[in-house]
PDB file of C-alpha atoms in Angstrom:
ATOM      1  CA  ASP A   1       0.000   0.000   0.000  1.00 61.00           C
ATOM      2  CA  ALA A   2       1.725   3.129  -1.246  1.00 74.00           C
ATOM      3  CA  GLY A   3       1.787   6.089   1.070  1.00 91.00           C
ATOM      4  CA  VAL A   4       1.740   9.737   0.048  1.00 95.00           C
ATOM      5  CA  THR A   5       4.305  10.471  -2.655  1.00 96.00           C
ATOM      6  CA  GLN A   6       5.692  13.823  -3.751  1.00 97.00           C
ATOM      7  CA  SER A   7       7.872  15.014  -6.604  1.00 96.00           C
ATOM      8  CA  PRO A   8      10.411  16.332  -7.094  1.00 97.00           C
ATOM      9  CA  THR A   9      12.461  15.740  -3.949  1.00 96.00           C
ATOM     10  CA  HIS A  10      14.483  18.918  -4.335  1.00 96.00           C
ATOM     11  CA  LEU A  11      14.129  21.993  -6.504  1.00 96.00           C
ATOM     12  CA  ILE A  12      16.189  25.130  -6.993  1.00 98.00           C
ATOM     13  CA  LYS A  13      14.635  28.222  -8.548  1.00 98.00           C
ATOM     14  CA  THR A  14      15.466  31.904  -8.824  1.00 98.00           C
ATOM     15  CA  ARG A  15      13.391  34.848  -7.683  1.00 98.00           C
ATOM     16  CA  GLY A  16      10.468  35.669  -9.945  1.00 98.00           C
ATOM     17  CA  GLN A  17      10.202  32.177 -11.409  1.00 98.00           C
ATOM     18  CA  GLN A  18       7.240  29.858 -11.114  1.00 98.00           C
ATOM     19  CA  VAL A  19       7.241  26.332  -9.667  1.00 98.00           C
ATOM     20  CA  THR A  20       4.911  23.326  -9.685  1.00 98.00           C
ATOM     21  CA  LEU A  21       5.033  20.610  -7.039  1.00 98.00           C
ATOM     22  CA  ARG A  22       3.193  17.326  -7.302  1.00 98.00           C
ATOM     23  CA  CYS A  23       1.523  14.969  -4.848  1.00 98.00           C
ATOM     24  CA  SER A  24      -0.184  11.585  -5.052  1.00 97.00           C
ATOM     25  CA  PRO A  25      -2.357  10.730  -2.050  1.00 95.00           C
ATOM     26  CA  LYS A  26      -2.333   7.535  -0.050  1.00 92.00           C
ATOM     27  CA  SER A  27      -4.406   4.774  -1.591  1.00 90.00           C
ATOM     28  CA  GLY A  28      -8.084   5.213  -0.726  1.00 88.00           C
ATOM     29  CA  HIS A  29      -7.737   8.899   0.164  1.00 91.00           C
ATOM     30  CA  ASP A  30      -9.509  11.642  -1.755  1.00 91.00           C
ATOM     31  CA  THR A  31      -8.578  14.809   0.131  1.00 92.00           C
ATOM     32  CA  VAL A  32      -5.228  16.535  -0.188  1.00 95.00           C
ATOM     33  CA  SER A  33      -3.764  19.367   1.872  1.00 95.00           C
ATOM     34  CA  TRP A  34      -0.560  21.333   1.370  1.00 98.00           C
ATOM     35  CA  TYR A  35       1.686  22.751   4.078  1.00 98.00           C
ATOM     36  CA  GLN A  36       4.765  24.945   4.069  1.00 98.00           C
ATOM     37  CA  GLN A  37       7.478  24.229   6.629  1.00 96.00           C
ATOM     38  CA  ALA A  38      10.128  26.921   6.904  1.00 95.00           C
ATOM     39  CA  LEU A  39      13.436  26.026   8.528  1.00 92.00           C
ATOM     40  CA  GLY A  40      13.053  25.634  12.278  1.00 90.00           C
ATOM     41  CA  GLN A  41       9.284  26.072  12.176  1.00 93.00           C
ATOM     42  CA  GLY A  42       6.221  23.904  12.344  1.00 95.00           C
ATOM     43  CA  PRO A  43       4.238  23.307   9.145  1.00 96.00           C
ATOM     44  CA  GLN A  44       1.786  26.026   8.082  1.00 97.00           C
ATOM     45  CA  PHE A  45      -1.446  25.122   6.277  1.00 96.00           C
ATOM     46  CA  ILE A  46      -1.704  26.448   2.716  1.00 97.00           C
ATOM     47  CA  PHE A  47      -4.952  24.907   1.407  1.00 96.00           C
ATOM     48  CA  GLN A  48      -7.007  21.749   1.055  1.00 94.00           C
ATOM     49  CA  TYR A  49      -8.513  20.157  -2.061  1.00 94.00           C
ATOM     50  CA  TYR A  50     -11.485  17.859  -2.265  1.00 91.00           C
ATOM     51  CA  GLU A  51     -13.556  16.906  -5.320  1.00 91.00           C
ATOM     52  CA  GLU A  52     -11.165  18.961  -7.480  1.00 94.00           C
ATOM     53  CA  GLU A  53     -11.963  22.197  -5.667  1.00 94.00           C
ATOM     54  CA  GLU A  54     -10.134  24.288  -3.099  1.00 93.00           C
ATOM     55  CA  ARG A  55     -12.215  23.881   0.049  1.00 91.00           C
ATOM     56  CA  GLN A  56     -10.191  25.602   2.761  1.00 91.00           C
ATOM     57  CA  ARG A  57      -7.305  28.045   2.660  1.00 93.00           C
ATOM     58  CA  GLY A  58      -4.739  29.300   5.116  1.00 93.00           C
ATOM     59  CA  ASN A  59      -3.140  32.723   5.262  1.00 94.00           C
ATOM     60  CA  PHE A  60      -1.148  32.562   2.041  1.00 97.00           C
ATOM     61  CA  PRO A  61      -1.188  35.025  -0.882  1.00 97.00           C
ATOM     62  CA  ASP A  62      -2.793  34.333  -4.232  1.00 96.00           C
ATOM     63  CA  ARG A  63       0.648  33.519  -5.653  1.00 98.00           C
ATOM     64  CA  PHE A  64      -0.010  30.104  -4.133  1.00 98.00           C
ATOM     65  CA  SER A  65      -2.536  28.121  -6.132  1.00 97.00           C
ATOM     66  CA  GLY A  66      -3.363  24.503  -6.625  1.00 97.00           C
ATOM     67  CA  HIS A  67      -5.225  21.911  -8.551  1.00 97.00           C
ATOM     68  CA  GLN A  68      -6.661  18.471  -7.930  1.00 97.00           C
ATOM     69  CA  PHE A  69      -7.122  15.937 -10.689  1.00 97.00           C
ATOM     70  CA  PRO A  70      -9.859  13.294 -11.083  1.00 96.00           C
ATOM     71  CA  ASN A  71      -7.452  10.623  -9.754  1.00 95.00           C
ATOM     72  CA  TYR A  72      -7.136  12.734  -6.539  1.00 95.00           C
ATOM     73  CA  SER A  73      -3.514  13.726  -7.185  1.00 97.00           C
ATOM     74  CA  SER A  74      -2.701  17.373  -6.677  1.00 98.00           C
ATOM     75  CA  GLU A  75      -0.371  20.156  -7.728  1.00 98.00           C
ATOM     76  CA  LEU A  76       0.847  23.192  -5.841  1.00 98.00           C
ATOM     77  CA  ASN A  77       1.856  26.171  -7.976  1.00 98.00           C
ATOM     78  CA  VAL A  78       3.772  29.155  -6.700  1.00 98.00           C
ATOM     79  CA  ASN A  79       4.214  32.205  -8.944  1.00 97.00           C
ATOM     80  CA  ALA A  80       6.666  35.100  -8.692  1.00 98.00           C
ATOM     81  CA  LEU A  81       8.894  33.258  -6.255  1.00 98.00           C
ATOM     82  CA  LEU A  82      10.400  35.166  -3.352  1.00 98.00           C
ATOM     83  CA  LEU A  83      13.417  34.253  -1.262  1.00 97.00           C
ATOM     84  CA  GLY A  84      11.033  33.690   1.646  1.00 97.00           C
ATOM     85  CA  ASP A  85       9.299  30.900  -0.263  1.00 98.00           C
ATOM     86  CA  SER A  86      12.295  28.659   0.392  1.00 98.00           C
ATOM     87  CA  ALA A  87      10.924  25.845   2.532  1.00 97.00           C
ATOM     88  CA  LEU A  88       9.930  22.195   2.720  1.00 96.00           C
ATOM     89  CA  TYR A  89       6.521  21.755   1.094  1.00 97.00           C
ATOM     90  CA  LEU A  90       4.511  18.908   2.522  1.00 97.00           C
ATOM     91  CA  CYS A  91       1.482  17.216   1.079  1.00 97.00           C
ATOM     92  CA  ALA A  92      -0.954  15.361   3.316  1.00 96.00           C
ATOM     93  CA  SER A  93      -3.923  13.174   2.454  1.00 94.00           C
ATOM     94  CA  ARG A  94      -6.941  11.911   4.354  1.00 90.00           C
ATOM     95  CA  GLY A  95     -10.023   9.844   3.682  1.00 80.00           C
ATOM     96  CA  THR A  96     -12.680  12.534   4.025  1.00 66.00           C
ATOM     97  CA  PRO A  97     -12.416  16.311   4.197  1.00 57.00           C
ATOM     98  CA  LEU A  98     -14.400  17.211   7.264  1.00 56.00           C
ATOM     99  CA  SER A  99     -13.862  14.330   9.615  1.00 60.00           C
ATOM    100  CA  THR A 100     -11.393  13.610  12.367  1.00 63.00           C
ATOM    101  CA  ASP A 101      -9.459  11.289  10.119  1.00 77.00           C
ATOM    102  CA  THR A 102      -5.730  11.414  10.420  1.00 89.00           C
ATOM    103  CA  GLN A 103      -3.731  13.317   7.827  1.00 92.00           C
ATOM    104  CA  TYR A 104      -0.804  11.312   6.442  1.00 93.00           C
ATOM    105  CA  PHE A 105       2.167  13.230   5.121  1.00 95.00           C
ATOM    106  CA  GLY A 106       4.499  12.693   2.221  1.00 95.00           C
ATOM    107  CA  PRO A 107       8.282  13.144   2.390  1.00 95.00           C
ATOM    108  CA  GLY A 108       8.101  16.686   1.100  1.00 96.00           C
ATOM    109  CA  THR A 109       9.707  18.772  -1.621  1.00 97.00           C
ATOM    110  CA  ARG A 110      12.593  20.993  -0.581  1.00 96.00           C
ATOM    111  CA  LEU A 111      12.356  24.273  -2.528  1.00 98.00           C
ATOM    112  CA  THR A 112      15.310  26.644  -2.554  1.00 98.00           C
ATOM    113  CA  VAL A 113      14.833  30.110  -4.062  1.00 98.00           C
ATOM    114  CA  LEU A 114      18.040  31.971  -4.956  1.00 97.00           C
TER     115      LEU A 114
ATOM    116  CA  ALA B   1      -7.906  31.509  17.763  1.00 80.00           C
ATOM    117  CA  GLN B   2      -6.584  28.010  18.144  1.00 86.00           C
ATOM    118  CA  SER B   3      -2.953  27.545  19.039  1.00 92.00           C
ATOM    119  CA  VAL B   4      -0.456  24.990  20.229  1.00 96.00           C
ATOM    120  CA  ALA B   5       2.625  25.596  22.350  1.00 97.00           C
ATOM    121  CA  GLN B   6       5.599  23.350  22.850  1.00 98.00           C
ATOM    122  CA  PRO B   7       7.527  25.068  25.640  1.00 96.00           C
ATOM    123  CA  GLU B   8      10.774  23.149  25.195  1.00 97.00           C
ATOM    124  CA  ASP B   9      12.981  23.520  22.131  1.00 97.00           C
ATOM    125  CA  GLN B  10      14.958  20.451  23.130  1.00 98.00           C
ATOM    126  CA  VAL B  11      14.580  17.542  25.540  1.00 98.00           C
ATOM    127  CA  ASN B  12      17.570  15.390  26.501  1.00 98.00           C
ATOM    128  CA  VAL B  13      17.161  11.958  28.062  1.00 98.00           C
ATOM    129  CA  ALA B  14      19.336   8.920  28.590  1.00 98.00           C
ATOM    130  CA  GLU B  15      18.471   5.700  26.813  1.00 98.00           C
ATOM    131  CA  GLY B  16      16.214   3.534  28.960  1.00 97.00           C
ATOM    132  CA  ASN B  17      14.827   6.468  30.934  1.00 98.00           C
ATOM    133  CA  PRO B  18      11.252   7.688  30.570  1.00 98.00           C
ATOM    134  CA  LEU B  19      10.672  10.675  28.320  1.00 97.00           C
ATOM    135  CA  THR B  20       8.076  13.435  28.220  1.00 98.00           C
ATOM    136  CA  VAL B  21       7.592  16.020  25.481  1.00 98.00           C
ATOM    137  CA  LYS B  22       5.225  18.774  26.541  1.00 98.00           C
ATOM    138  CA  CYS B  23       2.360  20.355  24.612  1.00 98.00           C
ATOM    139  CA  THR B  24      -0.344  22.804  25.638  1.00 97.00           C
ATOM    140  CA  TYR B  25      -3.214  23.943  23.478  1.00 96.00           C
ATOM    141  CA  SER B  26      -5.814  26.661  23.218  1.00 94.00           C
ATOM    142  CA  VAL B  27      -9.191  26.007  21.558  1.00 89.00           C
ATOM    143  CA  SER B  28     -12.701  27.200  22.257  1.00 86.00           C
ATOM    144  CA  GLY B  29     -14.423  23.849  21.789  1.00 85.00           C
ATOM    145  CA  ASN B  30     -13.432  20.214  22.095  1.00 85.00           C
ATOM    146  CA  PRO B  31      -9.856  19.698  20.930  1.00 89.00           C
ATOM    147  CA  TYR B  32      -8.724  17.186  18.368  1.00 91.00           C
ATOM    148  CA  LEU B  33      -5.031  16.670  19.115  1.00 94.00           C
ATOM    149  CA  PHE B  34      -2.220  14.934  17.267  1.00 96.00           C
ATOM    150  CA  TRP B  35       1.441  14.064  17.652  1.00 98.00           C
ATOM    151  CA  TYR B  36       3.778  13.650  14.694  1.00 98.00           C
ATOM    152  CA  VAL B  37       7.482  12.842  14.470  1.00 97.00           C
ATOM    153  CA  GLN B  38       9.894  14.095  11.824  1.00 96.00           C
ATOM    154  CA  TYR B  39      13.259  12.518  11.107  1.00 92.00           C
ATOM    155  CA  PRO B  40      15.944  14.519   9.237  1.00 85.00           C
ATOM    156  CA  ASN B  41      15.014  15.240   5.617  1.00 76.00           C
ATOM    157  CA  ARG B  42      11.785  13.323   5.967  1.00 80.00           C
ATOM    158  CA  GLY B  43       8.095  14.154   6.152  1.00 86.00           C
ATOM    159  CA  LEU B  44       5.934  13.871   9.238  1.00 93.00           C
ATOM    160  CA  GLN B  45       4.981  10.454  10.590  1.00 95.00           C
ATOM    161  CA  PHE B  46       1.757  10.099  12.586  1.00 95.00           C
ATOM    162  CA  LEU B  47       2.183   8.822  16.141  1.00 97.00           C
ATOM    163  CA  LEU B  48      -1.200   9.168  17.833  1.00 96.00           C
ATOM    164  CA  LYS B  49      -4.319  11.281  18.227  1.00 94.00           C
ATOM    165  CA  TYR B  50      -6.934  12.211  20.795  1.00 94.00           C
ATOM    166  CA  ILE B  51     -10.490  12.764  19.621  1.00 89.00           C
ATOM    167  CA  THR B  52     -12.599  11.658  22.554  1.00 84.00           C
ATOM    168  CA  GLY B  53     -12.675   8.934  25.181  1.00 85.00           C
ATOM    169  CA  ASP B  54      -9.866   7.776  27.443  1.00 89.00           C
ATOM    170  CA  ASN B  55      -7.432  10.459  28.473  1.00 92.00           C
ATOM    171  CA  LEU B  56      -4.474   8.123  27.916  1.00 95.00           C
ATOM    172  CA  VAL B  57      -3.933   7.491  24.218  1.00 96.00           C
ATOM    173  CA  LYS B  58      -1.577   4.788  22.979  1.00 96.00           C
ATOM    174  CA  GLY B  59       0.194   5.149  19.658  1.00 95.00           C
ATOM    175  CA  SER B  60       2.972   3.860  17.461  1.00 93.00           C
ATOM    176  CA  TYR B  61       6.467   2.788  18.571  1.00 94.00           C
ATOM    177  CA  GLY B  62       5.504   2.562  22.249  1.00 96.00           C
ATOM    178  CA  PHE B  63       4.499   6.206  22.557  1.00 97.00           C
ATOM    179  CA  GLU B  64       1.480   7.383  24.506  1.00 97.00           C
ATOM    180  CA  ALA B  65      -0.003  10.748  25.344  1.00 98.00           C
ATOM    181  CA  GLU B  66      -2.049  12.011  28.252  1.00 96.00           C
ATOM    182  CA  PHE B  67      -4.892  14.447  27.602  1.00 96.00           C
ATOM    183  CA  ASN B  68      -5.592  16.799  30.503  1.00 96.00           C
ATOM    184  CA  LYS B  69      -8.532  19.107  29.894  1.00 93.00           C
ATOM    185  CA  SER B  70      -8.129  21.192  33.053  1.00 94.00           C
ATOM    186  CA  GLN B  71      -4.488  21.920  32.240  1.00 95.00           C
ATOM    187  CA  THR B  72      -5.135  22.096  28.472  1.00 95.00           C
ATOM    188  CA  SER B  73      -2.189  19.788  27.928  1.00 97.00           C
ATOM    189  CA  PHE B  74      -1.417  16.799  25.742  1.00 98.00           C
ATOM    190  CA  HIS B  75       2.025  15.584  26.741  1.00 98.00           C
ATOM    191  CA  LEU B  76       3.774  12.833  24.792  1.00 98.00           C
ATOM    192  CA  LYS B  77       5.378  10.079  26.864  1.00 98.00           C
ATOM    193  CA  LYS B  78       7.346   6.871  26.546  1.00 98.00           C
ATOM    194  CA  PRO B  79       8.351   4.629  29.462  1.00 97.00           C
ATOM    195  CA  SER B  80      11.800   3.745  28.103  1.00 97.00           C
ATOM    196  CA  ALA B  81      13.549   5.898  25.496  1.00 97.00           C
ATOM    197  CA  LEU B  82      15.599   4.510  22.622  1.00 97.00           C
ATOM    198  CA  VAL B  83      18.432   6.228  20.779  1.00 97.00           C
ATOM    199  CA  SER B  84      16.371   5.758  17.615  1.00 95.00           C
ATOM    200  CA  ASP B  85      13.629   7.968  19.141  1.00 97.00           C
ATOM    201  CA  SER B  86      15.888  10.980  18.583  1.00 97.00           C
ATOM    202  CA  ALA B  87      13.954  13.230  16.207  1.00 97.00           C
ATOM    203  CA  LEU B  88      11.802  16.355  15.956  1.00 97.00           C
ATOM    204  CA  TYR B  89       8.348  16.041  17.508  1.00 98.00           C
ATOM    205  CA  PHE B  90       5.326  18.152  16.646  1.00 98.00           C
ATOM    206  CA  CYS B  91       2.069  18.570  18.501  1.00 98.00           C
ATOM    207  CA  ALA B  92      -0.919  19.734  16.455  1.00 96.00           C
ATOM    208  CA  VAL B  93      -4.567  20.658  16.925  1.00 93.00           C
ATOM    209  CA  ARG B  94      -7.278  20.543  14.286  1.00 89.00           C
ATOM    210  CA  GLY B  95      -8.738  23.859  13.273  1.00 82.00           C
ATOM    211  CA  GLU B  96     -12.209  24.847  14.456  1.00 78.00           C
ATOM    212  CA  GLY B  97     -15.168  26.046  12.459  1.00 76.00           C
ATOM    213  CA  SER B  98     -16.469  24.814   9.142  1.00 73.00           C
ATOM    214  CA  SER B  99     -13.789  26.729   7.238  1.00 73.00           C
ATOM    215  CA  ASN B 100     -10.880  25.409   9.263  1.00 76.00           C
ATOM    216  CA  THR B 101     -11.499  21.761  10.055  1.00 76.00           C
ATOM    217  CA  GLY B 102      -9.240  20.665   7.217  1.00 80.00           C
ATOM    218  CA  LYS B 103      -6.135  22.180   8.663  1.00 89.00           C
ATOM    219  CA  LEU B 104      -3.763  21.209  11.407  1.00 93.00           C
ATOM    220  CA  ILE B 105      -2.192  23.919  13.541  1.00 94.00           C
ATOM    221  CA  PHE B 106       1.286  22.882  14.621  1.00 96.00           C
ATOM    222  CA  GLY B 107       3.544  23.845  17.465  1.00 97.00           C
ATOM    223  CA  GLN B 108       7.119  24.918  16.845  1.00 96.00           C
ATOM    224  CA  GLY B 109       8.456  21.446  17.486  1.00 97.00           C
ATOM    225  CA  THR B 110      10.649  19.863  20.170  1.00 98.00           C
ATOM    226  CA  THR B 111      13.916  18.134  19.380  1.00 97.00           C
ATOM    227  CA  LEU B 112      14.313  14.947  21.388  1.00 98.00           C
ATOM    228  CA  GLN B 113      17.883  13.793  21.941  1.00 98.00           C
ATOM    229  CA  VAL B 114      18.324  10.333  23.477  1.00 97.00           C
ATOM    230  CA  LYS B 115      21.887   9.575  24.525  1.00 97.00           C
ATOM    231  CA  PRO B 116      23.295   6.058  24.918  1.00 95.00           C
TER     232      PRO B 116
END
């Protein structure tokens, strides 16, 4: 049973560029959330996708956008990259969007913005 | 607003001794609480959760946590620490309200160092 997978593992971009990160949820899960974890910090919630729509959003600017596909996989897009966007980006999946189900995390994508 | 605090940046214990990693929370309703562990260059691994029921919750790898409503605490414990338990531990609470139940609010994390 595959867990949550993310790609790529590492990414280096320059300021002003755009980036796309990818996530495949755990088997049987249909809800995907994205988190940003800056160095030395706890993860911060970006948004959650369910039924191919953004359902909930944290305090992140519109430069952060996402998409969910019919197979429940998801993408996180960040436009006009800033140095402060350098972080570990974590994807988490769960079985249903509004329950107390546990969120299971992928290994993350380490984004470095130069 | 909901919040989680982990008052210790680092906890040091000797192998074989009991360990405690502290967490306090602030929510207006009933809390849904979680503990995760993060090893270097890895994602978060789920350890245990409290939703309702017994105040002592048992989880993975011999970990347990005690929910204390009066003290608004959810401390992580293990009777006998292993060197392999050395990692970064996060406490989290689920967001409240229909627009926030999908998110977890994390503490700053506590580094656990277990020495042989």
